[in-house]
PDB file of C-alpha atoms in Angstrom:
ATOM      1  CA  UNK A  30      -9.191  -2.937  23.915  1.00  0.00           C
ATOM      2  CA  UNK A  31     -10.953  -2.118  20.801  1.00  0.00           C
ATOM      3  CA  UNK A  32     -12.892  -5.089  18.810  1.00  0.00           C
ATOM      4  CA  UNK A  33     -11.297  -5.298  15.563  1.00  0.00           C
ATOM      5  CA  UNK A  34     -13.951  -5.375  12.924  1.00  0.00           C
ATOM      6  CA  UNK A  35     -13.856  -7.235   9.307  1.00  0.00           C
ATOM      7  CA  UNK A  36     -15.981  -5.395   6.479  1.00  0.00           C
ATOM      8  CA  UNK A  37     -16.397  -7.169   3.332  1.00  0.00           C
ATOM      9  CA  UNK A  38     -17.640  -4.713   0.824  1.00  0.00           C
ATOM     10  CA  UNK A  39     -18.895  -6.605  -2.161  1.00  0.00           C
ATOM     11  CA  UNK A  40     -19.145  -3.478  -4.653  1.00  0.00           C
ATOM     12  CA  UNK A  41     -21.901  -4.262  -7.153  1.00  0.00           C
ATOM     13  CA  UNK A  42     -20.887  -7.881  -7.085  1.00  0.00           C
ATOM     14  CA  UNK A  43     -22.827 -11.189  -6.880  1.00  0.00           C
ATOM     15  CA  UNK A  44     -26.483 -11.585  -8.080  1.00  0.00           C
ATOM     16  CA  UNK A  45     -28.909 -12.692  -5.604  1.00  0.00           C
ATOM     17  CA  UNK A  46     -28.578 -16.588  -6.371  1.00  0.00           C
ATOM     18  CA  UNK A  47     -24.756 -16.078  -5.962  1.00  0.00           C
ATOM     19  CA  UNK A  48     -25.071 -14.000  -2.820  1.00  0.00           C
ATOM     20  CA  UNK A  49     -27.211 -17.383  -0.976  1.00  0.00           C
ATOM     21  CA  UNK A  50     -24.700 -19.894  -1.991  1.00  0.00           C
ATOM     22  CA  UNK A  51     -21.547 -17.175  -0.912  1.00  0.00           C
ATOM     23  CA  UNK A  52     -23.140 -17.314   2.447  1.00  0.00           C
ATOM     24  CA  UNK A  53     -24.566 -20.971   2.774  1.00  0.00           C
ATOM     25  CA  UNK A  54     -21.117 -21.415   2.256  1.00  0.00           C
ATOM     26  CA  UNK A  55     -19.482 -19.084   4.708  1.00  0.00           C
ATOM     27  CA  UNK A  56     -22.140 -20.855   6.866  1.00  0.00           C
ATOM     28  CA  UNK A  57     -20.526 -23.775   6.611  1.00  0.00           C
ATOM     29  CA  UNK A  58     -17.160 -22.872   7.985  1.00  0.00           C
ATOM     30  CA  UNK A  59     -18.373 -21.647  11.059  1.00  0.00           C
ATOM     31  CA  UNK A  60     -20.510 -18.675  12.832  1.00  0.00           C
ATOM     32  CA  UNK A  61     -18.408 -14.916  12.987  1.00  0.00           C
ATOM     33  CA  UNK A  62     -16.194 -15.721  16.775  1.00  0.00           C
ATOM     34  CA  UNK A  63     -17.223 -13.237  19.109  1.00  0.00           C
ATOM     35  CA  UNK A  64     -14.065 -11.721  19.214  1.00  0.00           C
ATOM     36  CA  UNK A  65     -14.296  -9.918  15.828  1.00  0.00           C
ATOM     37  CA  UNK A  66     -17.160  -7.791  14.399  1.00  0.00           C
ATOM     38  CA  UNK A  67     -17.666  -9.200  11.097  1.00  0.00           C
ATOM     39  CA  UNK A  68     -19.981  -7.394   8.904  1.00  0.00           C
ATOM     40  CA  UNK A  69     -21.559  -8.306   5.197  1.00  0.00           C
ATOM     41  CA  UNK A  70     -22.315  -5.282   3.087  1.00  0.00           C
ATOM     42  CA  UNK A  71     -23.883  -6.876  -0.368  1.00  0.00           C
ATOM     43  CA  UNK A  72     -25.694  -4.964  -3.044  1.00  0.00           C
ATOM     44  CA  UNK A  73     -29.048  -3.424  -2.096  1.00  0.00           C
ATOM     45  CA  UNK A  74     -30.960  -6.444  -3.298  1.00  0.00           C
ATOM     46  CA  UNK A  75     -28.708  -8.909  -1.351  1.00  0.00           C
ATOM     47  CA  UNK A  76     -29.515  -7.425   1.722  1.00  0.00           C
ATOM     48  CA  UNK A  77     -33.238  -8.865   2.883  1.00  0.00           C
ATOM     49  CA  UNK A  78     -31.445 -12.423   1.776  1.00  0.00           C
ATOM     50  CA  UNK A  79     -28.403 -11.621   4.268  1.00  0.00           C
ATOM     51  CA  UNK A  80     -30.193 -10.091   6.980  1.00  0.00           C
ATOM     52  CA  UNK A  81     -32.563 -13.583   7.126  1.00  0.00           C
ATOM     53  CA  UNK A  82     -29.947 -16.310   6.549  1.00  0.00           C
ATOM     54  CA  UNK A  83     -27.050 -14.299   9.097  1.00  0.00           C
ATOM     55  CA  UNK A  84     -29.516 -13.764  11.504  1.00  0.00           C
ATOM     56  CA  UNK A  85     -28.300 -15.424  15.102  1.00  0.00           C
ATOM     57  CA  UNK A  86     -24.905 -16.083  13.362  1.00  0.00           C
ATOM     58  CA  UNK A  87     -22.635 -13.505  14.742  1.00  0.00           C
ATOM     59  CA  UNK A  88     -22.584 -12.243  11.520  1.00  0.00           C
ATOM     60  CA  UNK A  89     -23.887  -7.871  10.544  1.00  0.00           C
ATOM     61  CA  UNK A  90     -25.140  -6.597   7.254  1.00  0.00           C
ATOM     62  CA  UNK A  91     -24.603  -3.144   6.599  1.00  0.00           C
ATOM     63  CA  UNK A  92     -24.746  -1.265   3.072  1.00  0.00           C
ATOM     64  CA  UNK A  93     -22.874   0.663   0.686  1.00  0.00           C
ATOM     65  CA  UNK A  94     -24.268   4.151   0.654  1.00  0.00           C
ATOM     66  CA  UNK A  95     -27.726   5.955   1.428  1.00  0.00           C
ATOM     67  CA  UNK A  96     -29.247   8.880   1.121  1.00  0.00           C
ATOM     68  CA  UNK A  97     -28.842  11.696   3.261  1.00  0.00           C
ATOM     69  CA  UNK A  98     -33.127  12.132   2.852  1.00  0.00           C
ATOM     70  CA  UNK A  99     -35.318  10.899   5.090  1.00  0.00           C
ATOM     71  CA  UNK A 100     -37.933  10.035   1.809  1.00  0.00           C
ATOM     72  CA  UNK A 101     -39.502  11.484  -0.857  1.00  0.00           C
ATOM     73  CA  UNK A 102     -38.991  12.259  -4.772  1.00  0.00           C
ATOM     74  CA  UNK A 103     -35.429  11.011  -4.728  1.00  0.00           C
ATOM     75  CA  UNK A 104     -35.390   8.183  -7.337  1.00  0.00           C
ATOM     76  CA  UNK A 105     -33.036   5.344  -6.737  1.00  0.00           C
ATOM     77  CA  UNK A 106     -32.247   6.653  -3.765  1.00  0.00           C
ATOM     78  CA  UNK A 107     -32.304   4.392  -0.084  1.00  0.00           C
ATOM     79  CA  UNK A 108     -33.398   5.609   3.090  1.00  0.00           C
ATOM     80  CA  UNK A 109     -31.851   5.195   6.369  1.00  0.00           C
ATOM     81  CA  UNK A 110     -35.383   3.965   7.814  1.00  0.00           C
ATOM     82  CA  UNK A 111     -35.539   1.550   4.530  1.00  0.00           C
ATOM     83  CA  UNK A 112     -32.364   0.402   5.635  1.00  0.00           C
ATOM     84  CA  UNK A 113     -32.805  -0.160   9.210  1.00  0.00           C
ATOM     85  CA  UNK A 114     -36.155  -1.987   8.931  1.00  0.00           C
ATOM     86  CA  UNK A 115     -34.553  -4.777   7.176  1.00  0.00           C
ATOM     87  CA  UNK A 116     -31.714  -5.073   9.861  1.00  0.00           C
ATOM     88  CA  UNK A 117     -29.046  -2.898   8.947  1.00  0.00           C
ATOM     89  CA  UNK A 118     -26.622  -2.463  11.456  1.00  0.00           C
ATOM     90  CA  UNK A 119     -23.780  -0.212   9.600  1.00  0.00           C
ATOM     91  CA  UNK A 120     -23.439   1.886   6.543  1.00  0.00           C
ATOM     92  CA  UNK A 121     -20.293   2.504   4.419  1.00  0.00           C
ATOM     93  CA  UNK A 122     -19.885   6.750   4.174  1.00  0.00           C
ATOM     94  CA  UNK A 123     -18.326   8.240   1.676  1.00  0.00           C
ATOM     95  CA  UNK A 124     -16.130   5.584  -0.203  1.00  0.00           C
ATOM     96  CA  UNK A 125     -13.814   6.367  -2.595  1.00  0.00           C
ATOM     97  CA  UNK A 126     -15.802   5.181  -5.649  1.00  0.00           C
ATOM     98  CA  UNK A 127     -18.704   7.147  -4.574  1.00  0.00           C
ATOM     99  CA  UNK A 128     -16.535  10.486  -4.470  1.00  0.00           C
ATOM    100  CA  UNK A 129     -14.527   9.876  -7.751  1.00  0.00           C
ATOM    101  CA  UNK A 130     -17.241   7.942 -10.044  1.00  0.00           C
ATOM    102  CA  UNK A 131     -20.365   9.308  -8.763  1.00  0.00           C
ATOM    103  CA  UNK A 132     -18.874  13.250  -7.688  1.00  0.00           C
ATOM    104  CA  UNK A 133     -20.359  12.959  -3.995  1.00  0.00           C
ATOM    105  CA  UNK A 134     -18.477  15.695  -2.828  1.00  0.00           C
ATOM    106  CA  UNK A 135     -17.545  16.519   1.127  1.00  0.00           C
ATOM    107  CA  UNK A 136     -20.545  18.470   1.881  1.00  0.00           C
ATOM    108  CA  UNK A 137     -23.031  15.773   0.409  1.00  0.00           C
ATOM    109  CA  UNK A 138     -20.796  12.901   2.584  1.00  0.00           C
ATOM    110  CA  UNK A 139     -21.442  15.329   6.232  1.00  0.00           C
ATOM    111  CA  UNK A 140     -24.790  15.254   5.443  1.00  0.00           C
ATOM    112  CA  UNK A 141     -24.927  11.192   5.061  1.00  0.00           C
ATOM    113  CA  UNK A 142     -22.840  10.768   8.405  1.00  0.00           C
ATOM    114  CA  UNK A 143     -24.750  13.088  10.178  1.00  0.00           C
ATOM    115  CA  UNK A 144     -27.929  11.361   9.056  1.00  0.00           C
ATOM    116  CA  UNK A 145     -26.420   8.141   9.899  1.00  0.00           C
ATOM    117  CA  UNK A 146     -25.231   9.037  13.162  1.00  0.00           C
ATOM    118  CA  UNK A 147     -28.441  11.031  14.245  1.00  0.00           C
ATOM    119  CA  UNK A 148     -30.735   8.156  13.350  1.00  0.00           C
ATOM    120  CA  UNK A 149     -28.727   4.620  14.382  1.00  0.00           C
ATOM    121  CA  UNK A 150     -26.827   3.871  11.582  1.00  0.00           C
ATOM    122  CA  UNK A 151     -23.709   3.061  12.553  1.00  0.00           C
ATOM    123  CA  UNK A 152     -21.375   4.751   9.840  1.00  0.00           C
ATOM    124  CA  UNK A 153     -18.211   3.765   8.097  1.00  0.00           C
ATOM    125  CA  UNK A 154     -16.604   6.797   7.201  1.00  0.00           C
ATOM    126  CA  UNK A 155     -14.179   6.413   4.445  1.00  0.00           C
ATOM    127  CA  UNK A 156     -11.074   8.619   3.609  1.00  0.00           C
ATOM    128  CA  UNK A 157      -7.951   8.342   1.413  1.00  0.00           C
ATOM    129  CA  UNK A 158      -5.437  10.138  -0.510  1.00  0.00           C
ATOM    130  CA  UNK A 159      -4.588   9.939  -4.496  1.00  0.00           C
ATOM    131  CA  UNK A 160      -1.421   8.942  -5.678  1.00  0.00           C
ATOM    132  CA  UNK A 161      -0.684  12.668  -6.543  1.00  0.00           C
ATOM    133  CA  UNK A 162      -0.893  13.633  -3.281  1.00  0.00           C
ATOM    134  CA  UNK A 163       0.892  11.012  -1.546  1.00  0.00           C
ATOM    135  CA  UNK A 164       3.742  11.770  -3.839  1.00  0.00           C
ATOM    136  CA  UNK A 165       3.054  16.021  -3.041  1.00  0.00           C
ATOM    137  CA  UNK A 166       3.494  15.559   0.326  1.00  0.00           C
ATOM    138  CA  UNK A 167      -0.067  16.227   0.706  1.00  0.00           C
ATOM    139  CA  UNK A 168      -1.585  12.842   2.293  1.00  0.00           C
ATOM    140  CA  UNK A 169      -2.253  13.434   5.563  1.00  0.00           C
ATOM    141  CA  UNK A 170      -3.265  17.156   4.868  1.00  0.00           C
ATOM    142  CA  UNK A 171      -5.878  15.386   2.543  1.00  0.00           C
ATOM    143  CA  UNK A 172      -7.114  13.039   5.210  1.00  0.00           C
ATOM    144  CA  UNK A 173      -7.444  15.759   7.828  1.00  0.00           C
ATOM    145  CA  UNK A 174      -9.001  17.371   5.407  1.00  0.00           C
ATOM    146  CA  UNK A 175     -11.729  15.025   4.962  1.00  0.00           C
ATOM    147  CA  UNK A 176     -12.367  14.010   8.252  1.00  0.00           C
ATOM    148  CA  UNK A 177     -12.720  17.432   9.525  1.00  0.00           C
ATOM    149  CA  UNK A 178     -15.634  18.082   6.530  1.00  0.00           C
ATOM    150  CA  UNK A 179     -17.266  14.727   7.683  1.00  0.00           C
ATOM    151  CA  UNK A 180     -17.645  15.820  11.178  1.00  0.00           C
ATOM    152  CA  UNK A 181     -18.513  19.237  11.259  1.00  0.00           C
ATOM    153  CA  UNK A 182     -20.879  20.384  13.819  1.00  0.00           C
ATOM    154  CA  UNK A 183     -20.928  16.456  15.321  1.00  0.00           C
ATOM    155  CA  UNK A 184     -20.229  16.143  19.090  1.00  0.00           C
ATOM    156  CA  UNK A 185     -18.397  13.189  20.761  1.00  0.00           C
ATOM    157  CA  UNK A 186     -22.213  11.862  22.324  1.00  0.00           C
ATOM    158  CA  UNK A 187     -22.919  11.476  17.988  1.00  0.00           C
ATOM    159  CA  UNK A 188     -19.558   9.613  17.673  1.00  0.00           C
ATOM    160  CA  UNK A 189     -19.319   6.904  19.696  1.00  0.00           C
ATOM    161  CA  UNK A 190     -19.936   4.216  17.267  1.00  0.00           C
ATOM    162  CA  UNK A 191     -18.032   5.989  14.667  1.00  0.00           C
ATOM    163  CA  UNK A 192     -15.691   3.797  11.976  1.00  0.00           C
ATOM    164  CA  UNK A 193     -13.280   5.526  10.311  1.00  0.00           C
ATOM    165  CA  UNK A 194     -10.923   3.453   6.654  1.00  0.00           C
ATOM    166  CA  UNK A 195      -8.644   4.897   5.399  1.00  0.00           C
ATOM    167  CA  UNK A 196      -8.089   4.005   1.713  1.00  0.00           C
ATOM    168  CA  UNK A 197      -5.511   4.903  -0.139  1.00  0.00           C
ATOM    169  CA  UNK A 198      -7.615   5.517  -3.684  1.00  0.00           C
ATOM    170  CA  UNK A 199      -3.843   4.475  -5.259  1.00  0.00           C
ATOM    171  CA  UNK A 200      -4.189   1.081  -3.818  1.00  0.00           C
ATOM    172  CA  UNK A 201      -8.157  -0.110  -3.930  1.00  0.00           C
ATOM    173  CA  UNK A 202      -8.168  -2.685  -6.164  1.00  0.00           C
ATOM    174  CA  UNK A 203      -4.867  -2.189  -7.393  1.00  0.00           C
ATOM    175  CA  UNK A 204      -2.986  -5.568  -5.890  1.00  0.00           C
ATOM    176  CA  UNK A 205      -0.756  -3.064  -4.647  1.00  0.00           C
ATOM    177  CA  UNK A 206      -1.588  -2.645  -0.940  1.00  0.00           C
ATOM    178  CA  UNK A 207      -0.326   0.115   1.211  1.00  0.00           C
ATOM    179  CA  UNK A 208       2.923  -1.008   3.533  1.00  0.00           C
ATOM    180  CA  UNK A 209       1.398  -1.708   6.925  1.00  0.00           C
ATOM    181  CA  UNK A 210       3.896   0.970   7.649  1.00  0.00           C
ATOM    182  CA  UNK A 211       2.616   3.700   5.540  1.00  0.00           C
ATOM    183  CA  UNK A 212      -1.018   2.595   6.663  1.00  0.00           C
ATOM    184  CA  UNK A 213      -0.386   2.706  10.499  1.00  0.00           C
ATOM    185  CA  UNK A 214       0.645   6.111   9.854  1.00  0.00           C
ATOM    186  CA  UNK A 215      -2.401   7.459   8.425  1.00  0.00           C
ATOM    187  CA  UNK A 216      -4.373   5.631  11.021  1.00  0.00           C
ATOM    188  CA  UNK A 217      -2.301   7.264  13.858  1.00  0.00           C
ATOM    189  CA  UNK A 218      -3.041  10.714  12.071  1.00  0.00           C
ATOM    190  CA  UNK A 219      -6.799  10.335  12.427  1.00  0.00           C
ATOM    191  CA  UNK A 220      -6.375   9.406  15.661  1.00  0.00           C
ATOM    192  CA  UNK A 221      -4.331  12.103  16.524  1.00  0.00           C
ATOM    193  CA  UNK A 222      -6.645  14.376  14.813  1.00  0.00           C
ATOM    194  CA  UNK A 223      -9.554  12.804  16.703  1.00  0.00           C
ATOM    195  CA  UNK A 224      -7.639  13.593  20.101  1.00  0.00           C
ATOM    196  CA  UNK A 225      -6.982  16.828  19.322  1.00  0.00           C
ATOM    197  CA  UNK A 226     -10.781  17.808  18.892  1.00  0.00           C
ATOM    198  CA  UNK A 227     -12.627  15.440  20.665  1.00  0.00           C
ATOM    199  CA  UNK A 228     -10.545  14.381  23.302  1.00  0.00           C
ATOM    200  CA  UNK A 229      -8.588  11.067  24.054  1.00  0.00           C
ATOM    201  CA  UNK A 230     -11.490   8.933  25.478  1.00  0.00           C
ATOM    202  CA  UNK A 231     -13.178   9.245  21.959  1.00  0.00           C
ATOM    203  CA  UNK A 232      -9.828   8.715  20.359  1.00  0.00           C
ATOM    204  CA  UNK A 233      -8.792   5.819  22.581  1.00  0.00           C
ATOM    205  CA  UNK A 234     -12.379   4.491  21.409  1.00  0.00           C
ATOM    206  CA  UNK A 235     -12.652   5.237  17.832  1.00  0.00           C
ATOM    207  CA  UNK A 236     -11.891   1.948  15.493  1.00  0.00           C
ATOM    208  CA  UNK A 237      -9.784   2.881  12.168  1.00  0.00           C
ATOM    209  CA  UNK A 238      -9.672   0.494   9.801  1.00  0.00           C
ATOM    210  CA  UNK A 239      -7.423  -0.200   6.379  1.00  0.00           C
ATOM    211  CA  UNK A 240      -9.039  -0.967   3.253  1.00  0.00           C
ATOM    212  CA  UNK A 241      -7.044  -1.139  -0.040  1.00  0.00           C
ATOM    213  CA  UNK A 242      -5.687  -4.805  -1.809  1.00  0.00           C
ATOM    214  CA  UNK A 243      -6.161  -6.403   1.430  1.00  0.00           C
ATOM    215  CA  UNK A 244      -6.369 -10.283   1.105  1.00  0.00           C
ATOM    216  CA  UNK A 245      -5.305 -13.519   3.537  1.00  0.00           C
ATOM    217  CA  UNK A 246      -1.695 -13.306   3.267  1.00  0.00           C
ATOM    218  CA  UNK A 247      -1.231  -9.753   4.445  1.00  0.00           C
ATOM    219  CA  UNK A 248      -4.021  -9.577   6.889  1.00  0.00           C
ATOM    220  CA  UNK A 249      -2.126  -9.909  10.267  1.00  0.00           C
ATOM    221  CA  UNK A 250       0.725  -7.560   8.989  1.00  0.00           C
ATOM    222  CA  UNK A 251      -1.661  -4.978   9.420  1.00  0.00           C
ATOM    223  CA  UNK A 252      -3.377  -6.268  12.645  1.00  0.00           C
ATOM    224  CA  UNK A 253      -0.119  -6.413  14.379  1.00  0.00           C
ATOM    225  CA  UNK A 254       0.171  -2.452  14.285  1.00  0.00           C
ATOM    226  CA  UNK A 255      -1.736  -0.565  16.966  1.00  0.00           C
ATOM    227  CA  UNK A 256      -3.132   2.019  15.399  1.00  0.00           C
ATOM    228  CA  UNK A 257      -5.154  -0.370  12.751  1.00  0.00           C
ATOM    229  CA  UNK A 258      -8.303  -1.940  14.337  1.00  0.00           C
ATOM    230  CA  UNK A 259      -9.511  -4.037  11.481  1.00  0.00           C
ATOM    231  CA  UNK A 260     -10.291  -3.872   7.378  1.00  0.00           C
ATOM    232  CA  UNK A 261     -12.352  -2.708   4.809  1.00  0.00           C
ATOM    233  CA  UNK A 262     -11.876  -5.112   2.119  1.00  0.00           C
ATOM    234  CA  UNK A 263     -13.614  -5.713  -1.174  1.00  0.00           C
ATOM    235  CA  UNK A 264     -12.633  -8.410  -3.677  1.00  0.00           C
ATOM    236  CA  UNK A 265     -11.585 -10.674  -0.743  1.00  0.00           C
ATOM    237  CA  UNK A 266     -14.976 -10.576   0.805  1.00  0.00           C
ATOM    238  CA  UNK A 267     -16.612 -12.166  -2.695  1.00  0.00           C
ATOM    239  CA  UNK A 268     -15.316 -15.771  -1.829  1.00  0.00           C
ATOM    240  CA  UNK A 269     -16.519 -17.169   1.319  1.00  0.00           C
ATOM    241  CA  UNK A 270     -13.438 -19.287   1.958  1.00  0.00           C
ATOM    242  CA  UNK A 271     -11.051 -15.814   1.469  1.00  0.00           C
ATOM    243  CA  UNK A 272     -13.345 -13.865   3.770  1.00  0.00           C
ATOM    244  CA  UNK A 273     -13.212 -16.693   6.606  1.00  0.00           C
ATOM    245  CA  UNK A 274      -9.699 -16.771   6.345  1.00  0.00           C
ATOM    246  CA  UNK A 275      -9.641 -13.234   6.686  1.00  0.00           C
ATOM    247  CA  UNK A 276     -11.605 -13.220   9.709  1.00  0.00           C
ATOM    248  CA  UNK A 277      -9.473 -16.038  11.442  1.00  0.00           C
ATOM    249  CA  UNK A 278      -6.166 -13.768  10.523  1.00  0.00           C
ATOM    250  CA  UNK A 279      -7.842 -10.978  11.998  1.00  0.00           C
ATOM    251  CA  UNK A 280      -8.696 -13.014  15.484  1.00  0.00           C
ATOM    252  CA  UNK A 281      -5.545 -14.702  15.671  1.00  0.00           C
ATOM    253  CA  UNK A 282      -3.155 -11.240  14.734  1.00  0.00           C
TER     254      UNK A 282
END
């Protein structure tokens, strides 16, 4: 069995002061249950504040992006060793916003993973399709597509902790999720595609995740299917009481 994993991604959300009373309350409803991997990833400055107050909680902190650099004249950049010395346990790859807003294109994404997965980091590899080509035909070409680039020249010994969401870019943020239908789907196709080049134990092993308008009320529809071992959620994750309850619909799906 694969341990589902909750990811709240709070964007460039909640100011430091906000971020301590978010998780003094979260606090308050209980520690993460064993049974799901529940991981905080804040804004850069949040994270020293997260890592000190979730510490013995059950709870992770991971971040949004870093560079693929190990250090040196890259300014505003974050290092994977900056990164890990504060306790960071995973790091989001490659999200949607960071290809469409910011241009990070697939070459500049293999070169975070692989720096990720050659020095600890535990990476969440994001991939999703535009509206344009779901309606061409053209999504699971697309997410082939940008798995394949991700992984280049990566062997299964570099993937074991590998975390793959798929986002639909037509659906972050939208209010419009994916069916869990249309999203087991694309999680069976990267599995499949995992299978085919790195074998089934890796595949079998390999946690997928949804991410894309998903909030309480859906979260077990999506849980239920076999293919989909957690989420990747963002506005959901701001409010302690909506990322608890996500959490317990996770655990009890």
């Amino acid at each position: 069995m694969r341990k589902p994993i909750l990811a709240g991604n709070w964007k460039m959300n909640l100011t430091y002061h906000q971020a301590e009373a978010m998780v003094e309350e979260l606090l308050s409803l209980g520690k993460a249950p064993e049974s799901v991997e529940s991981i905080l990833l804040p804004n850069f400055l949040c994270i020293p504040l997260l890592a000190d107050k979730l510490k013995g909680t059950g709870y992770q902190v991971g971040a949004q992006n870093m560079s693929s650099e190990d250090q040196g004249a890259f300014t505003g950049e974050i290092s994977w060793d900056m990164l890990k010395d504060l306790g960071v346990s995973y790091c989001i790859i490659g999200h949607s916003e960071r290809r469409t807003l910011y241009l990070e294109n697939n070459s500049q994404i293999e070169k975070k993973l692989r720096k990720a997965v050659k020095t600890g980091i535990k990476p969440i590899l994001c991939v999703g399709e535009s509206l344009e080509k779901r309606q061409a035909g053209e999504a699971k070409k697309r997410i082939e597509g940008q798995v394949h680039r991700a992984l280049v020249g990566l062997d299964q010994e570099d993937l074991q902790d590998l975390v793959i969401a798929y986002e639909p870019l037509w659906a972050i943020g939208s209010g419009q999720a994916a069916s869990p239908e249309d999203a087991e789907d694309m999680c069976l196709t990267i599995r499949q595609w995992i299978e085919k080049g790195y074998g089934s134990d890796l595949a079998e092993k390999i946690r997928i995740l949804y991410g894309g308008s998903v909030k309480p009320d859906n979260i077990v529809s999506f849980m239920e299917k076999e293919n989909i071992d957690g989420a990747l959620v963002g506005g959901a994750s701001l409010k302690a009481k909506d990322f608890y309850a996500l959490i317990e619909g996770v655990q009890n799906a």
